[in-house]
Short mmCIF file of C-alpha atoms and ligand atoms in Angstrom, two decimals:
data_model
loop_
_atom_site.label_atom_id
_atom_site.label_comp_id
_atom_site.label_asym_id
_atom_site.label_seq_id
_atom_site.Cartn_x
_atom_site.Cartn_y
_atom_site.Cartn_z
CA MET A 1 16.41 7.25 -8.65
CA GLN A 2 16.43 4.60 -5.97
CA ALA A 3 14.85 4.56 -2.54
CA LEU A 4 14.63 1.88 0.10
CA GLY A 5 10.97 0.92 0.56
CA ILE A 6 9.94 -0.59 3.90
CA ASP A 7 6.52 -2.04 4.62
CA ILE A 8 5.82 -2.15 8.36
CA GLY A 9 3.03 -4.61 9.04
CA GLY A 10 1.41 -6.36 11.98
CA THR A 11 3.51 -9.51 11.55
CA GLY A 12 6.47 -8.61 9.36
CA ILE A 13 8.72 -5.69 8.41
CA LYS A 14 9.86 -6.08 4.79
CA GLY A 15 12.15 -3.92 2.76
CA ALA A 16 13.96 -3.70 -0.58
CA PRO A 17 15.66 -1.05 -2.67
CA VAL A 18 13.33 0.13 -5.45
CA GLU A 19 13.97 1.91 -8.71
CA THR A 20 11.26 4.55 -8.42
CA ASN A 21 10.86 5.22 -12.15
CA THR A 22 10.16 1.56 -12.98
CA GLY A 23 8.84 0.19 -9.67
CA LYS A 24 11.32 -2.70 -9.84
CA LEU A 25 13.08 -4.06 -6.77
CA THR A 26 16.82 -4.01 -7.31
CA SER A 27 17.57 -6.75 -4.77
CA GLU A 28 15.65 -9.47 -3.08
CA ARG A 29 13.44 -8.27 -0.24
CA TYR A 30 14.51 -8.75 3.35
CA ARG A 31 11.94 -9.58 6.01
CA LEU A 32 12.11 -9.51 9.79
CA LEU A 33 9.35 -10.26 12.28
CA THR A 34 7.53 -7.28 13.74
CA PRO A 35 8.64 -6.99 17.36
CA ASP A 36 6.08 -7.64 20.07
CA PRO A 37 5.12 -5.29 21.66
CA SER A 38 5.31 -3.14 18.54
CA THR A 39 6.51 -0.02 20.36
CA PRO A 40 8.21 2.89 18.56
CA LYS A 41 11.57 2.01 20.08
CA LYS A 42 11.43 -1.66 19.03
CA ILE A 43 10.12 -0.99 15.53
CA ALA A 44 12.75 1.72 15.01
CA ALA A 45 15.46 -0.81 15.92
CA THR A 46 14.04 -3.37 13.46
CA VAL A 47 13.78 -0.79 10.66
CA ALA A 48 17.40 0.18 11.36
CA GLU A 49 18.35 -3.50 10.97
CA VAL A 50 16.68 -3.62 7.53
CA VAL A 51 18.57 -0.47 6.51
CA ARG A 52 21.85 -1.99 7.73
CA HIS A 53 21.16 -5.24 5.85
CA PHE A 54 21.25 -3.30 2.57
CA ASP A 55 24.05 -1.05 3.78
CA TRP A 56 21.70 1.72 2.68
CA ARG A 57 22.61 5.42 2.82
CA GLY A 58 19.88 7.11 0.72
CA PRO A 59 16.21 8.01 1.14
CA VAL A 60 13.98 5.57 3.00
CA GLY A 61 10.19 5.37 2.66
CA CYS A 62 8.07 3.51 5.21
CA GLY A 63 4.45 2.41 5.04
CA PHE A 64 2.83 2.16 8.47
CA PRO A 65 -0.62 0.80 9.46
CA ALA A 66 -1.95 4.05 10.96
CA VAL A 67 -2.80 7.66 10.15
CA VAL A 68 0.49 9.49 9.50
CA LYS A 69 0.31 13.24 9.01
CA HIS A 70 3.50 15.19 8.34
CA GLY A 71 5.50 12.32 9.80
CA VAL A 72 3.51 12.09 13.03
CA VAL A 73 1.41 9.00 13.87
CA HIS A 74 -2.14 9.71 15.06
CA THR A 75 -3.85 6.33 15.44
CA ALA A 76 -2.90 2.78 16.40
CA ALA A 77 -5.58 0.23 15.48
CA ASN A 78 -3.22 -2.74 15.15
CA VAL A 79 0.07 -1.52 16.68
CA SER A 80 1.15 -0.43 20.15
CA ASP A 81 -0.69 2.72 21.19
CA LYS A 82 2.64 4.19 22.29
CA TRP A 83 2.80 5.30 18.64
CA ILE A 84 0.04 7.85 19.06
CA GLY A 85 1.62 11.30 18.88
CA ALA A 86 5.08 9.94 18.02
CA ASP A 87 7.12 11.87 15.44
CA ALA A 88 7.88 8.73 13.46
CA GLU A 89 9.96 10.38 10.77
CA ALA A 90 12.26 12.03 13.31
CA LEU A 91 12.56 8.80 15.31
CA LEU A 92 13.32 6.59 12.30
CA SER A 93 15.65 9.13 10.67
CA GLN A 94 17.65 9.15 13.87
CA ALA A 95 17.65 5.36 14.21
CA THR A 96 18.69 4.76 10.59
CA GLN A 97 20.81 7.86 9.96
CA CYS A 98 18.90 8.21 6.66
CA PRO A 99 16.16 10.66 5.65
CA VAL A 100 12.89 8.79 6.34
CA THR A 101 9.43 9.54 4.95
CA MET A 102 6.53 7.72 6.59
CA VAL A 103 3.04 7.31 5.13
CA ASN A 104 -0.03 5.19 5.78
CA ASP A 105 0.45 1.62 4.47
CA ALA A 106 -2.70 1.55 2.31
CA ASP A 107 -1.76 4.92 0.81
CA ALA A 108 1.65 3.45 -0.04
CA ALA A 109 0.09 0.35 -1.65
CA GLY A 110 -2.31 2.61 -3.54
CA LEU A 111 0.50 4.78 -4.90
CA ALA A 112 2.20 1.65 -6.27
CA GLU A 113 -0.99 0.26 -7.83
CA MET A 114 -1.83 3.59 -9.45
CA ARG A 115 1.66 4.05 -10.92
CA PHE A 116 2.58 0.49 -11.90
CA GLY A 117 -0.35 -1.83 -11.22
CA ALA A 118 -4.11 -2.20 -11.66
CA GLY A 119 -4.73 1.57 -11.50
CA ARG A 120 -2.31 2.58 -14.28
CA ASP A 121 -3.75 5.41 -16.40
CA GLN A 122 -7.02 5.31 -14.45
CA ASP A 123 -8.84 8.59 -14.30
CA GLY A 124 -11.83 9.43 -12.13
CA ILE A 125 -12.30 8.15 -8.58
CA VAL A 126 -10.36 5.03 -7.69
CA LEU A 127 -10.69 3.30 -4.33
CA VAL A 128 -7.87 0.97 -3.31
CA ILE A 129 -8.75 -1.37 -0.45
CA THR A 130 -6.27 -3.64 1.32
CA LEU A 131 -7.68 -6.59 3.22
CA GLY A 132 -5.23 -7.89 5.81
CA THR A 133 -5.00 -7.74 9.59
CA GLY A 134 -6.96 -4.52 9.19
CA ILE A 135 -8.69 -2.86 6.26
CA GLY A 136 -6.80 -0.01 4.65
CA THR A 137 -8.17 2.42 2.10
CA ALA A 138 -6.62 4.86 -0.38
CA VAL A 139 -8.74 7.20 -2.49
CA PHE A 140 -7.46 8.70 -5.74
CA VAL A 141 -9.12 11.52 -7.65
CA SER A 142 -7.72 11.81 -11.19
CA GLY A 143 -4.55 10.11 -9.97
CA HIS A 144 -4.17 12.34 -6.89
CA LEU A 145 -4.23 10.73 -3.47
CA LEU A 146 -6.52 11.89 -0.71
CA PRO A 147 -4.30 10.65 2.15
CA ASN A 148 -5.26 8.98 5.41
CA THR A 149 -8.81 7.93 4.61
CA GLU A 150 -9.62 5.43 7.36
CA MET A 151 -12.62 3.87 5.71
CA GLY A 152 -11.80 0.41 6.95
CA HIS A 153 -13.39 1.61 10.18
CA ILE A 154 -16.81 2.60 8.88
CA GLU A 155 -19.73 0.78 10.42
CA VAL A 156 -21.26 -2.17 8.58
CA GLU A 157 -24.09 -4.10 10.25
CA GLY A 158 -23.33 -2.33 13.54
CA LYS A 159 -19.66 -3.37 13.50
CA ASP A 160 -16.36 -1.77 12.59
CA ALA A 161 -15.97 -2.97 8.96
CA GLU A 162 -12.55 -4.30 9.84
CA GLU A 163 -14.08 -6.81 12.25
CA TRP A 164 -16.31 -8.00 9.47
CA ALA A 165 -14.35 -8.05 6.25
CA ALA A 166 -10.60 -8.02 7.03
CA GLU A 167 -8.76 -11.11 5.83
CA ILE A 168 -7.88 -12.09 9.36
CA VAL A 169 -11.61 -12.45 10.13
CA ARG A 170 -11.91 -15.13 7.45
CA LYS A 171 -8.98 -17.01 8.95
CA GLN A 172 -9.86 -16.59 12.63
CA GLN A 173 -13.54 -17.37 12.23
CA LYS A 174 -12.80 -20.10 9.67
CA LEU A 175 -15.32 -18.62 7.25
CA SER A 176 -15.80 -20.22 3.84
CA TRP A 177 -14.76 -18.12 0.83
CA GLU A 178 -18.44 -17.72 0.07
CA GLN A 179 -19.34 -16.44 3.55
CA TRP A 180 -16.40 -14.06 3.64
CA GLY A 181 -16.91 -12.99 0.01
CA LYS A 182 -20.48 -11.97 0.84
CA GLN A 183 -19.29 -10.00 3.88
CA VAL A 184 -16.66 -8.22 1.79
CA ASP A 185 -19.37 -7.49 -0.78
CA LYS A 186 -21.52 -5.88 1.90
CA TYR A 187 -18.58 -3.68 2.88
CA LEU A 188 -17.85 -2.76 -0.74
CA ARG A 189 -21.50 -1.90 -1.34
CA THR A 190 -21.42 0.40 1.66
CA MET A 191 -18.33 2.11 0.24
CA GLU A 192 -20.03 2.35 -3.16
CA ARG A 193 -22.98 4.19 -1.65
CA LEU A 194 -20.67 6.59 0.17
CA ILE A 195 -18.14 7.62 -2.46
CA TRP A 196 -19.37 6.30 -5.84
CA PRO A 197 -15.97 5.25 -7.19
CA ASP A 198 -15.30 4.45 -10.87
CA LEU A 199 -13.04 1.54 -9.97
CA ILE A 200 -12.22 -0.48 -6.86
CA ILE A 201 -8.86 -2.25 -6.57
CA VAL A 202 -8.73 -4.97 -3.92
CA GLY A 203 -5.29 -5.73 -2.49
CA GLY A 204 -3.88 -7.63 0.47
CA GLY A 205 -2.93 -11.29 0.78
CA ALA A 206 -6.24 -12.65 -0.51
CA SER A 207 -6.05 -10.67 -3.76
CA LYS A 208 -3.99 -13.55 -5.21
CA LYS A 209 -7.02 -15.78 -4.62
CA HIS A 210 -9.58 -13.36 -6.02
CA GLY A 211 -11.21 -16.15 -8.05
CA LYS A 212 -12.43 -17.64 -4.76
CA PHE A 213 -14.36 -14.64 -3.44
CA PHE A 214 -14.89 -12.07 -6.24
CA PRO A 215 -17.66 -14.27 -7.74
CA TYR A 216 -19.83 -13.44 -4.68
CA PHE A 217 -19.71 -9.69 -5.33
CA THR A 218 -22.96 -8.02 -6.35
CA ILE A 219 -21.55 -4.50 -6.37
CA GLN A 220 -22.06 -2.44 -9.56
CA THR A 221 -18.69 -0.67 -9.58
CA PRO A 222 -15.99 -2.59 -11.48
CA VAL A 223 -13.72 -4.42 -9.00
CA VAL A 224 -10.28 -5.70 -9.98
CA PRO A 225 -7.56 -7.45 -7.96
CA ALA A 226 -4.36 -5.57 -7.15
CA GLU A 227 -1.49 -6.49 -9.45
CA MET A 228 1.55 -5.66 -7.35
CA LEU A 229 0.64 -8.25 -4.70
CA ASN A 230 3.04 -8.33 -1.79
CA GLU A 231 5.41 -5.83 -3.39
CA ALA A 232 2.90 -2.96 -3.42
CA GLY A 233 3.70 -1.85 0.13
CA ILE A 234 7.46 -1.77 -0.49
CA VAL A 235 7.27 -0.08 -3.90
CA GLY A 236 4.70 2.47 -2.70
CA ALA A 237 6.75 3.30 0.39
CA ALA A 238 9.71 4.01 -1.90
CA LEU A 239 7.50 6.23 -4.11
CA ALA A 240 6.46 8.21 -1.04
CA THR A 241 10.01 9.58 -0.81
CA GLU A 242 9.51 11.50 -4.06
CA PRO A 243 8.91 15.21 -3.58
CA ARG A 244 5.16 15.85 -3.33
C1 LIG B 1 -5.57 1.18 10.20
C2 LIG B 1 -5.18 1.84 8.90
C3 LIG B 1 -4.38 0.87 8.04
C4 LIG B 1 -5.14 -0.44 7.88
C5 LIG B 1 -4.35 -1.47 7.09
C6 LIG B 1 -6.27 -0.13 9.92
O1 LIG B 1 -6.59 -0.76 11.13
O2 LIG B 1 -6.42 2.02 10.97
O3 LIG B 1 -4.43 3.00 9.15
O4 LIG B 1 -4.14 1.44 6.78
O5 LIG B 1 -5.45 -0.98 9.14
O6 LIG B 1 -3.17 -1.83 7.73
#
């Protein structure tokens, strides 16, 4: 089975065809810039361009940085708020002329990590956290996803956790790895107290450089870096097309 996986992010929209039983990309990924403003109309046109690039006619899965329930978008922390209430699956299916499934981006990345990456064969409670422009979370209970957990927005030190521990905060505030690592640790410890996971998988751009900030963690729960790196979003979006 193949599906086209598309990862819609704050800066880029990336896609590739994926073999869903192995998690392998069958061609090189194609990336376009996320349009600004990131309105439904403009993003739909960009997604359609990715579909056309691969001359794709089959199922398409999209990961999107918001709550997506039954194909409808309900939040918009880092995208145009014109998305709120939009029936994204209907809009994108029409724009691409393909059947489109849309899910939250962190849920997509989590699905990929659990099937093919750092969460393979992991039982119990697994928390997947993506640190990027925002903070995304995906919670798995014995391999089953609890979708749309928005725990990147819990309060830490009186702030939305995202404004404290997202990767963009490190870059914008020019924090050292140590400073940022300690802030991420504070966030992880808050999560630990709330859901008592058995394993935490940290993904997002910085996961490649885990050696620079994991050493500052004092959390008790085992923490491992994501393994699928920047392919997790694409592979997981493709997996989301499988019947649930
Ligand atoms: C959004 C989430 C998303 C995360 C990562 C947050 O701001 O609220 O839905 O998963 O960013 O992109």
